């Protein structure tokens, strides 16, 4: 090339270091398909509005097809001095079809063009991810169904808290990801508007019809205001927030599974498909997939921050700073796709071992709440007092190194001077969930209903 | 106090430094009204489910009223060793009404209690902020109405780009804040569910009815899953994201106004009500309010980040780490309230001076796009070529130190060897907006419609 | 008050909402002691340079003492309309001593005054924290000394990796915190310069001597440039970075201890002094202190981010945005102090139980690396092949449900067709550290030297 | 390949999606030169310690040379299933030289290997950047020298504050970047230690000598503790902090230049080499380079955050999460290099136009402080009162639409009932800097000394 772009007013070329720093072709080439789609729709609109002739339209559409083929066959050479994908495509178009090509940029600017490309790209990716997210939710449902009545440990503070159903535990993540599905719907709805027609900043000097371009591209709406159309990055912030929130949920699930997968917990076993060995320690089976997935919330949140900080204090409308938005966006879209697919893979290759938890529920005195509540309901004690009595019993067991189930009547009476007593079946952990009440609880009947509700909630998204 | 809380199992008190670090009473006392409301609703539910007697309910309600009065009269002494607001209230209740008070904690835990308090608090604040945000939108509408046909400069890259209507510029911020209003609706909808009934983590050992408690507190829904109910912080992340996005919009508006308020731009004048002087430079009139508002996006985003990083890699359900969530939440709610009110104040006390912009539009060759487009439409030139010709004209003007309007016919013909020419009225800046086309453009008719649309869009929220 | 500050040029008061948003007295009152010190030094310098008379100096010093007493006795009423601590003190000074008080602000501005106050404050706090950090390092050293030869498990990927000495594990955190000590020295060195003398931005109209004021305040240096002196926030960024990095180290240590403190690991026991019970589950002993400490890295990093984002894109020198810097600074200084003290408390109240780890080292096949390396050194096998053979042995054990120590000679020969063999003492875990080599390793002799080196490294800081 | 790495214990291959997510070869291939250097040094050390024979060493060194050539000639095919650069190189080595190649991994692990590679890479890049940063500082010095006595405007709150020398303004950035140079020295010093010899986590089972490997690689020191050596990421955090702080300084400089480059300010002119045109507006000359540079602090800070959030709450030693550290590191190293070079380019192609500022200093009443101080020194007024009187004069001028210089004696006496007066030469802006005092001030003599000090401070780094 050698010639400065849009250079009528300039006498010198841009310097090499400036070219290197300001070019975006090294990353925005990913938008080529969207850029071609946007150009086609724009050309068609111009034709409908009598701004292009039928012949010019045909020539442009033919030329764009040729360019598309060249890109897909890897024949178009990308050069930093041509800055971005828009210029590459348009330049090549002009080389191929001559004067007609130069008419394509009528009534538009790179400002609204790149905005349109990016909206389109984000929408397509978000819709694809929605399908993957629904598939992940189905995987969780299947797992919950499979372990519907199995016993599991609910932790708080990473301390054994109470026996719950494994399905109940699994469903807690279903609802978190289900909220992300709702957020993704918001992301999609907000991105579903076409900025093409804003031109540089104030609208073009032509009687165009943005609604038509929007329709041709499949958008629901246009923007209301040209300044806003080239300035707005909310739709990207929304996506980054979705990515961050989803990845945070994944990070918590992975933390659980990494801990449960330790030798000491041993409550899950991960398949060879998702674990790797050590180059030095022959006995290792490391939960690598879960660890990488856990880490991803860091990058996802950092991409959100990056766009926020970029936008902070920027003057209205378009500033070149905004160009870097695509770096964060492409990174987050790719990593989030991997995270959704990877989490599904993780769950499909992790075997939950409910048979391992009961002994630790015993050791963790997980019946304590049941005993306290029994004292309340049977003897009318205030809960606070029942709590105190039970705690004394637990302390006694600890000192004696025994579980609650091993206590003799004599021991209980020793600790409790009162004539309080309880039936041994109160200590049957498998019965504990049945004592819980209320729709959110881990009572088997409630979990059954919860499972049904979860299934129904997915149908709307299928 | 001196006695450890929930201490049945313990033999020693918590240490002073641990108390200082783990207490939350220094900030969660703000939740006292919500905590009382939650306790009342919980007590009523327990009575309806025959877990409390009528007498016990009456006693508790009476006691809570006494505690409320003591707090509001500043008589309740807050002590770090009582950890949090829940314990302060319950302890005082027991001191006042004795045994009955101890029954209030039946079938609930601090885990679901604090979650319920916080949901309620966030909902109330968010609803209040919604009203303030609508008022801000109305202020912008009024300003746009007032300056409906005034000329203004649209910048890109902080370079004079094109003449637009001032109303068009102002409306661009209307739409940004209007999106925030939509986001706030999402925030409110997602926060509108009651976690009470999850108890510690697996549901309580009582046949409670969470739906009833929710209804009594005015919530639309309950949670589906007890583990999720005590673990979920998405509703807070949502709020922080709203706060961050809104504050980013404000930061851009303030950047504009601070620049426009400089001596060199001089396009706005800020009233004494929102500016301050210097302690050393007697001539200064500093845009302090705008500057502080601009800075706030930093803190808002940091609070979002803080919660994200806190949540990253946390095991499922409740961990004490989550206690600090309220620090970020209270800070963001207060600062966002101030930002919304302050932005309204800023706009009400900033006078836009459209009479100042025309000269700089001239000096900035703001008619250039119009000339290029004229060459396209009149002579059928491809836009790229028209762009080049116009740029040559601009360069000539620059070299001669004159505006486009001062060019003579001879000069134009000197720069343009071709027989291209244009009418002087093309250079009339006040007519420029009328040449724009499409619904997003700054054409007066389109802006009129846009203004109407903006008004309509607010009615739904009134 | 009612009268606008520095208001000569203004006709109207600042509005209430602007006052509320732009005031800093609600937080900068913490700087009162530093502000008084700065004023005293400034007055003394003015006197030395013949700008104040001896009588004026005496009057000012006397007045400042009165103001100090009023503040410390809680008698000075703080009012938002007086904006900041500087104005409160100066106003009160003038009320108390009249005309002389008005001379104190000669040759300075609030811009350099607040910068000087903040440098002083940060320096004092950082020096105090340095002592606390050294005390934390000593605590770790004591623990390492106590457990010098005890066996412990080194994990990678939270999987049992290799036997190490507990002292070696503990010292790994020593070195991390020791690096933080070095960073704190950098923080202190960089903050040790006095900005007083920059005045508003270009230096005052007086022949002052900033070096003298600096000396009186105990600073090592002054700034070189007045614009930089009022604009610079690097010294605060440095502190925030220190706080963030330190808190990240703490978060990793706490993660370890929380996991080791679980029932399933059971490798440490936390004292009652740092754990709390549950309001509903009588058996719980929650590691609350460790959890809160783990969470703090979130807030510390967010405060760093907050200042970075605030500074991003700010014009040169002083802008009012910078006022909010103190909010992040005060928060991080307080939380970091608590984190340092709290981590010491945590370690002093956590008992490590090395007797518990051996069985899991066995179950985790922690001798595997030793076997592989034995095959290399004894039979000259390439490491890769030895790794493979050992892995086969581990797989066999897993299938048979036995540990390596339980393998019979026959079994080994069954898995290894080759005539490879090893002595049973190779499986003695307590001997494993003795097989390690190199100065970084867990070999007891090396750890002994390491401990000595750690002690020496602290002496420099005592 | 088809065969799982380090797979002795496994029966199934890793799944494709796991491979895709956990591979690092797509980015860590950048470390190939460092990985080869580390392997060479390791092999030499093993030979010196009699762990490798002379023949084996020769064979390995020869093989590594072949691999290096293949990589540099683009002949080595990178495959995701071979995970990382270490495995690619070692596998290829074994293919080329057979059994000897398998011995290279003796007494090391990928954990310490990747840490050593990364330390080396960061050190090399940081040292290169140091040179570039010194060159940037020299550019600023040259500019300051060139404009040593030119007048400029110092702003606070983006309001005209006081006349300063342009050299003084420029030097304010010199000191900021000079602090970054000091920080870079800290970064380099802290990264200058070799982790090789930690092996997987506890040190290898060989009598190695880490000090020797360190020396061969040019490191000053080794780590003290093997767990710390594989866990530590402080040296990367340090670099990210340097990058962030530097980019923040650049963002502020760029903000200044973008504003000064506006038509309305017009105080600088940017060359064609660093500006670009608009695709639609022929008159535009956009400060693209400055804008992109301004944006970079966002990405730099986000990379810092990314690593911080990744590290938060990670268990001790190595976890796979840490693998992603290189993504942030590579990105920040590249962008920071560009920022340093780009800022130099920006300054070299920006012409400062001091002749433009005087008129606006007049309009901005920039003599006000001088007048107030004159009243103090001449009439012995307290500064507060002088401030008030001057403010009255400014207000009068504003109302009359005149500058201070245009005031008549009568007008002054009308505003000031007192017999206060001043000489007209007090209003001579070019003399204003001469009235300032103290070493930080803009007094020409002080700036002269400051310039000299700046020069001296660079010599130490040359």
PDB file of C-alpha atoms in Angstrom, chain C residues 132-295:
ATOM      1  CA  UNK C 132       3.427  -5.771  62.819  1.00  0.00           C
ATOM      2  CA  UNK C 133       4.624  -7.561  59.716  1.00  0.00           C
ATOM      3  CA  UNK C 134       7.958  -8.340  61.324  1.00  0.00           C
ATOM      4  CA  UNK C 135       6.053  -9.741  64.299  1.00  0.00           C
ATOM      5  CA  UNK C 136       4.048 -11.958  61.949  1.00  0.00           C
ATOM      6  CA  UNK C 137       7.259 -13.215  60.385  1.00  0.00           C
ATOM      7  CA  UNK C 138       8.608 -14.022  63.827  1.00  0.00           C
ATOM      8  CA  UNK C 139       5.497 -16.003  64.610  1.00  0.00           C
ATOM      9  CA  UNK C 140       6.021 -18.090  61.488  1.00  0.00           C
ATOM     10  CA  UNK C 141       9.654 -18.611  62.405  1.00  0.00           C
ATOM     11  CA  UNK C 142       8.679 -19.799  65.866  1.00  0.00           C
ATOM     12  CA  UNK C 143       6.188 -22.228  64.400  1.00  0.00           C
ATOM     13  CA  UNK C 144       8.755 -23.531  61.922  1.00  0.00           C
ATOM     14  CA  UNK C 145      11.249 -23.975  64.728  1.00  0.00           C
ATOM     15  CA  UNK C 146       8.697 -25.861  66.775  1.00  0.00           C
ATOM     16  CA  UNK C 147       7.839 -28.212  63.914  1.00  0.00           C
ATOM     17  CA  UNK C 148      11.350 -28.376  62.496  1.00  0.00           C
ATOM     18  CA  UNK C 149      11.416 -32.119  61.866  1.00  0.00           C
ATOM     19  CA  UNK C 150       7.712 -32.959  61.729  1.00  0.00           C
ATOM     20  CA  UNK C 151       6.381 -34.571  58.595  1.00  0.00           C
ATOM     21  CA  UNK C 152       3.798 -32.807  56.450  1.00  0.00           C
ATOM     22  CA  UNK C 153       2.147 -33.198  53.082  1.00  0.00           C
ATOM     23  CA  UNK C 154       3.031 -31.015  50.141  1.00  0.00           C
ATOM     24  CA  UNK C 155       0.124 -30.767  47.755  1.00  0.00           C
ATOM     25  CA  UNK C 156       0.001 -29.796  44.145  1.00  0.00           C
ATOM     26  CA  UNK C 157      -3.443 -29.503  42.539  1.00  0.00           C
ATOM     27  CA  UNK C 158      -4.747 -30.248  46.077  1.00  0.00           C
ATOM     28  CA  UNK C 159      -3.557 -33.811  45.498  1.00  0.00           C
ATOM     29  CA  UNK C 160      -1.066 -35.433  47.845  1.00  0.00           C
ATOM     30  CA  UNK C 161       2.275 -34.825  46.184  1.00  0.00           C
ATOM     31  CA  UNK C 162       5.254 -35.469  48.408  1.00  0.00           C
ATOM     32  CA  UNK C 163       6.242 -35.664  52.058  1.00  0.00           C
ATOM     33  CA  UNK C 164       7.941 -32.490  53.231  1.00  0.00           C
ATOM     34  CA  UNK C 165       8.859 -31.118  56.598  1.00  0.00           C
ATOM     35  CA  UNK C 166       6.163 -29.036  58.216  1.00  0.00           C
ATOM     36  CA  UNK C 167       8.791 -26.375  58.859  1.00  0.00           C
ATOM     37  CA  UNK C 168       9.470 -26.294  55.120  1.00  0.00           C
ATOM     38  CA  UNK C 169       5.785 -25.751  54.400  1.00  0.00           C
ATOM     39  CA  UNK C 170       5.570 -22.972  56.995  1.00  0.00           C
ATOM     40  CA  UNK C 171       8.708 -21.293  55.712  1.00  0.00           C
ATOM     41  CA  UNK C 172       7.245 -21.091  52.216  1.00  0.00           C
ATOM     42  CA  UNK C 173       4.867 -18.485  53.619  1.00  0.00           C
ATOM     43  CA  UNK C 174       7.680 -16.820  55.491  1.00  0.00           C
ATOM     44  CA  UNK C 175       9.389 -16.015  52.209  1.00  0.00           C
ATOM     45  CA  UNK C 176       6.210 -14.718  50.641  1.00  0.00           C
ATOM     46  CA  UNK C 177       5.583 -12.328  53.524  1.00  0.00           C
ATOM     47  CA  UNK C 178       9.253 -11.479  53.575  1.00  0.00           C
ATOM     48  CA  UNK C 179       8.957 -10.244  50.008  1.00  0.00           C
ATOM     49  CA  UNK C 180       6.044  -8.100  51.204  1.00  0.00           C
ATOM     50  CA  UNK C 181       8.327  -6.626  53.818  1.00  0.00           C
ATOM     51  CA  UNK C 182      10.714  -5.654  51.030  1.00  0.00           C
ATOM     52  CA  UNK C 183       7.843  -4.141  49.086  1.00  0.00           C
ATOM     53  CA  UNK C 184       6.799  -2.185  52.140  1.00  0.00           C
ATOM     54  CA  UNK C 185      10.314  -0.754  52.308  1.00  0.00           C
ATOM     55  CA  UNK C 186       9.872   0.410  48.720  1.00  0.00           C
ATOM     56  CA  UNK C 187       6.475   1.906  49.616  1.00  0.00           C
ATOM     57  CA  UNK C 188       7.989   3.789  52.525  1.00  0.00           C
ATOM     58  CA  UNK C 189      10.973   5.028  50.573  1.00  0.00           C
ATOM     59  CA  UNK C 190       8.788   6.348  47.765  1.00  0.00           C
ATOM     60  CA  UNK C 191       6.341   8.045  50.126  1.00  0.00           C
ATOM     61  CA  UNK C 192       9.108   9.722  52.045  1.00  0.00           C
ATOM     62  CA  UNK C 193       9.040  13.034  50.206  1.00  0.00           C
ATOM     63  CA  UNK C 194       7.282  16.227  51.071  1.00  0.00           C
ATOM     64  CA  UNK C 195       5.022  17.982  48.521  1.00  0.00           C
ATOM     65  CA  UNK C 196       4.584  21.097  50.653  1.00  0.00           C
ATOM     66  CA  UNK C 197       5.852  24.064  48.709  1.00  0.00           C
ATOM     67  CA  UNK C 198       4.078  23.245  45.458  1.00  0.00           C
ATOM     68  CA  UNK C 199       1.253  25.553  46.500  1.00  0.00           C
ATOM     69  CA  UNK C 200      -1.672  25.327  44.091  1.00  0.00           C
ATOM     70  CA  UNK C 201       0.331  24.058  41.147  1.00  0.00           C
ATOM     71  CA  UNK C 202       3.258  26.259  40.163  1.00  0.00           C
ATOM     72  CA  UNK C 203       4.875  27.115  43.487  1.00  0.00           C
ATOM     73  CA  UNK C 204       4.004  30.074  45.730  1.00  0.00           C
ATOM     74  CA  UNK C 205       4.898  33.741  45.249  1.00  0.00           C
ATOM     75  CA  UNK C 206       7.242  33.653  48.199  1.00  0.00           C
ATOM     76  CA  UNK C 207      10.835  32.768  48.753  1.00  0.00           C
ATOM     77  CA  UNK C 208       9.992  29.690  50.745  1.00  0.00           C
ATOM     78  CA  UNK C 209      12.250  26.782  51.556  1.00  0.00           C
ATOM     79  CA  UNK C 210      10.478  23.447  51.023  1.00  0.00           C
ATOM     80  CA  UNK C 211      13.559  21.583  52.244  1.00  0.00           C
ATOM     81  CA  UNK C 212      13.123  23.153  55.652  1.00  0.00           C
ATOM     82  CA  UNK C 213       9.462  22.223  55.965  1.00  0.00           C
ATOM     83  CA  UNK C 214      10.313  18.706  54.842  1.00  0.00           C
ATOM     84  CA  UNK C 215      13.020  18.454  57.472  1.00  0.00           C
ATOM     85  CA  UNK C 216      10.738  19.743  60.216  1.00  0.00           C
ATOM     86  CA  UNK C 217       8.216  17.050  59.312  1.00  0.00           C
ATOM     87  CA  UNK C 218      10.848  14.331  59.197  1.00  0.00           C
ATOM     88  CA  UNK C 219      10.736  13.722  55.442  1.00  0.00           C
ATOM     89  CA  UNK C 220      13.898  12.628  53.640  1.00  0.00           C
ATOM     90  CA  UNK C 221      13.218  14.635  50.500  1.00  0.00           C
ATOM     91  CA  UNK C 222      10.971  17.113  48.753  1.00  0.00           C
ATOM     92  CA  UNK C 223       9.435  16.813  45.308  1.00  0.00           C
ATOM     93  CA  UNK C 224      11.360  18.197  42.350  1.00  0.00           C
ATOM     94  CA  UNK C 225       8.378  19.692  40.543  1.00  0.00           C
ATOM     95  CA  UNK C 226       5.295  21.478  41.806  1.00  0.00           C
ATOM     96  CA  UNK C 227       2.911  20.127  39.151  1.00  0.00           C
ATOM     97  CA  UNK C 228       4.027  16.604  39.884  1.00  0.00           C
ATOM     98  CA  UNK C 229       3.781  17.220  43.629  1.00  0.00           C
ATOM     99  CA  UNK C 230       0.041  17.940  43.498  1.00  0.00           C
ATOM    100  CA  UNK C 231      -0.734  15.402  40.772  1.00  0.00           C
ATOM    101  CA  UNK C 232       1.206  12.379  41.962  1.00  0.00           C
ATOM    102  CA  UNK C 233      -0.673   9.479  43.525  1.00  0.00           C
ATOM    103  CA  UNK C 234       1.997   6.836  42.850  1.00  0.00           C
ATOM    104  CA  UNK C 235       2.867   6.608  46.522  1.00  0.00           C
ATOM    105  CA  UNK C 236      -0.740   5.594  47.209  1.00  0.00           C
ATOM    106  CA  UNK C 237      -0.825   3.138  44.309  1.00  0.00           C
ATOM    107  CA  UNK C 238       2.315   1.592  45.765  1.00  0.00           C
ATOM    108  CA  UNK C 239       0.661   1.142  49.124  1.00  0.00           C
ATOM    109  CA  UNK C 240      -2.466  -0.364  47.591  1.00  0.00           C
ATOM    110  CA  UNK C 241      -0.310  -2.769  45.631  1.00  0.00           C
ATOM    111  CA  UNK C 242       1.497  -3.803  48.787  1.00  0.00           C
ATOM    112  CA  UNK C 243      -1.830  -4.304  50.562  1.00  0.00           C
ATOM    113  CA  UNK C 244      -3.211  -6.356  47.674  1.00  0.00           C
ATOM    114  CA  UNK C 245      -0.172  -8.584  47.353  1.00  0.00           C
ATOM    115  CA  UNK C 246       0.043  -9.201  51.064  1.00  0.00           C
ATOM    116  CA  UNK C 247      -3.653 -10.006  51.298  1.00  0.00           C
ATOM    117  CA  UNK C 248      -3.311 -12.428  48.389  1.00  0.00           C
ATOM    118  CA  UNK C 249      -0.636 -14.312  50.292  1.00  0.00           C
ATOM    119  CA  UNK C 250      -2.926 -14.360  53.305  1.00  0.00           C
ATOM    120  CA  UNK C 251      -5.806 -15.613  51.176  1.00  0.00           C
ATOM    121  CA  UNK C 252      -3.741 -18.606  50.075  1.00  0.00           C
ATOM    122  CA  UNK C 253      -2.600 -19.419  53.598  1.00  0.00           C
ATOM    123  CA  UNK C 254      -6.184 -19.169  54.857  1.00  0.00           C
ATOM    124  CA  UNK C 255      -7.442 -21.382  52.045  1.00  0.00           C
ATOM    125  CA  UNK C 256      -4.923 -24.006  53.167  1.00  0.00           C
ATOM    126  CA  UNK C 257      -5.910 -23.744  56.810  1.00  0.00           C
ATOM    127  CA  UNK C 258      -9.640 -23.785  56.120  1.00  0.00           C
ATOM    128  CA  UNK C 259      -9.212 -26.975  54.098  1.00  0.00           C
ATOM    129  CA  UNK C 260      -6.835 -28.544  56.621  1.00  0.00           C
ATOM    130  CA  UNK C 261      -9.328 -27.647  59.337  1.00  0.00           C
ATOM    131  CA  UNK C 262     -12.149 -29.569  57.666  1.00  0.00           C
ATOM    132  CA  UNK C 263     -13.293 -32.787  59.274  1.00  0.00           C
ATOM    133  CA  UNK C 264     -12.069 -34.699  56.236  1.00  0.00           C
ATOM    134  CA  UNK C 265      -8.526 -33.350  56.305  1.00  0.00           C
ATOM    135  CA  UNK C 266      -8.275 -32.782  60.024  1.00  0.00           C
ATOM    136  CA  UNK C 267      -4.634 -31.719  59.911  1.00  0.00           C
ATOM    137  CA  UNK C 268      -5.027 -28.621  62.029  1.00  0.00           C
ATOM    138  CA  UNK C 269      -7.217 -27.656  64.918  1.00  0.00           C
ATOM    139  CA  UNK C 270      -8.260 -24.096  65.521  1.00  0.00           C
ATOM    140  CA  UNK C 271      -8.707 -22.781  69.027  1.00  0.00           C
ATOM    141  CA  UNK C 272     -11.954 -21.445  70.380  1.00  0.00           C
ATOM    142  CA  UNK C 273     -10.405 -17.972  70.289  1.00  0.00           C
ATOM    143  CA  UNK C 274     -10.663 -17.803  66.510  1.00  0.00           C
ATOM    144  CA  UNK C 275     -13.693 -19.957  65.696  1.00  0.00           C
ATOM    145  CA  UNK C 276     -17.387 -19.493  66.265  1.00  0.00           C
ATOM    146  CA  UNK C 277     -20.438 -21.640  66.491  1.00  0.00           C
ATOM    147  CA  UNK C 278     -23.585 -21.677  64.446  1.00  0.00           C
ATOM    148  CA  UNK C 279     -26.853 -20.116  65.563  1.00  0.00           C
ATOM    149  CA  UNK C 280     -28.638 -23.237  64.409  1.00  0.00           C
ATOM    150  CA  UNK C 281     -26.162 -26.134  64.227  1.00  0.00           C
ATOM    151  CA  UNK C 282     -24.818 -26.903  67.701  1.00  0.00           C
ATOM    152  CA  UNK C 283     -21.906 -29.014  66.454  1.00  0.00           C
ATOM    153  CA  UNK C 284     -20.260 -26.375  64.265  1.00  0.00           C
ATOM    154  CA  UNK C 285     -16.826 -24.849  64.872  1.00  0.00           C
ATOM    155  CA  UNK C 286     -16.369 -22.472  61.989  1.00  0.00           C
ATOM    156  CA  UNK C 287     -13.020 -21.005  60.951  1.00  0.00           C
ATOM    157  CA  UNK C 288     -14.486 -17.503  60.795  1.00  0.00           C
ATOM    158  CA  UNK C 289     -11.286 -15.585  61.283  1.00  0.00           C
ATOM    159  CA  UNK C 290      -9.577 -17.445  58.460  1.00  0.00           C
ATOM    160  CA  UNK C 291     -12.563 -16.906  56.204  1.00  0.00           C
ATOM    161  CA  UNK C 292     -12.767 -13.169  56.791  1.00  0.00           C
ATOM    162  CA  UNK C 293      -9.028 -12.880  56.248  1.00  0.00           C
ATOM    163  CA  UNK C 294      -9.319 -14.861  53.018  1.00  0.00           C
ATOM    164  CA  UNK C 295     -11.965 -12.444  51.787  1.00  0.00           C
TER     165      UNK C 295
END
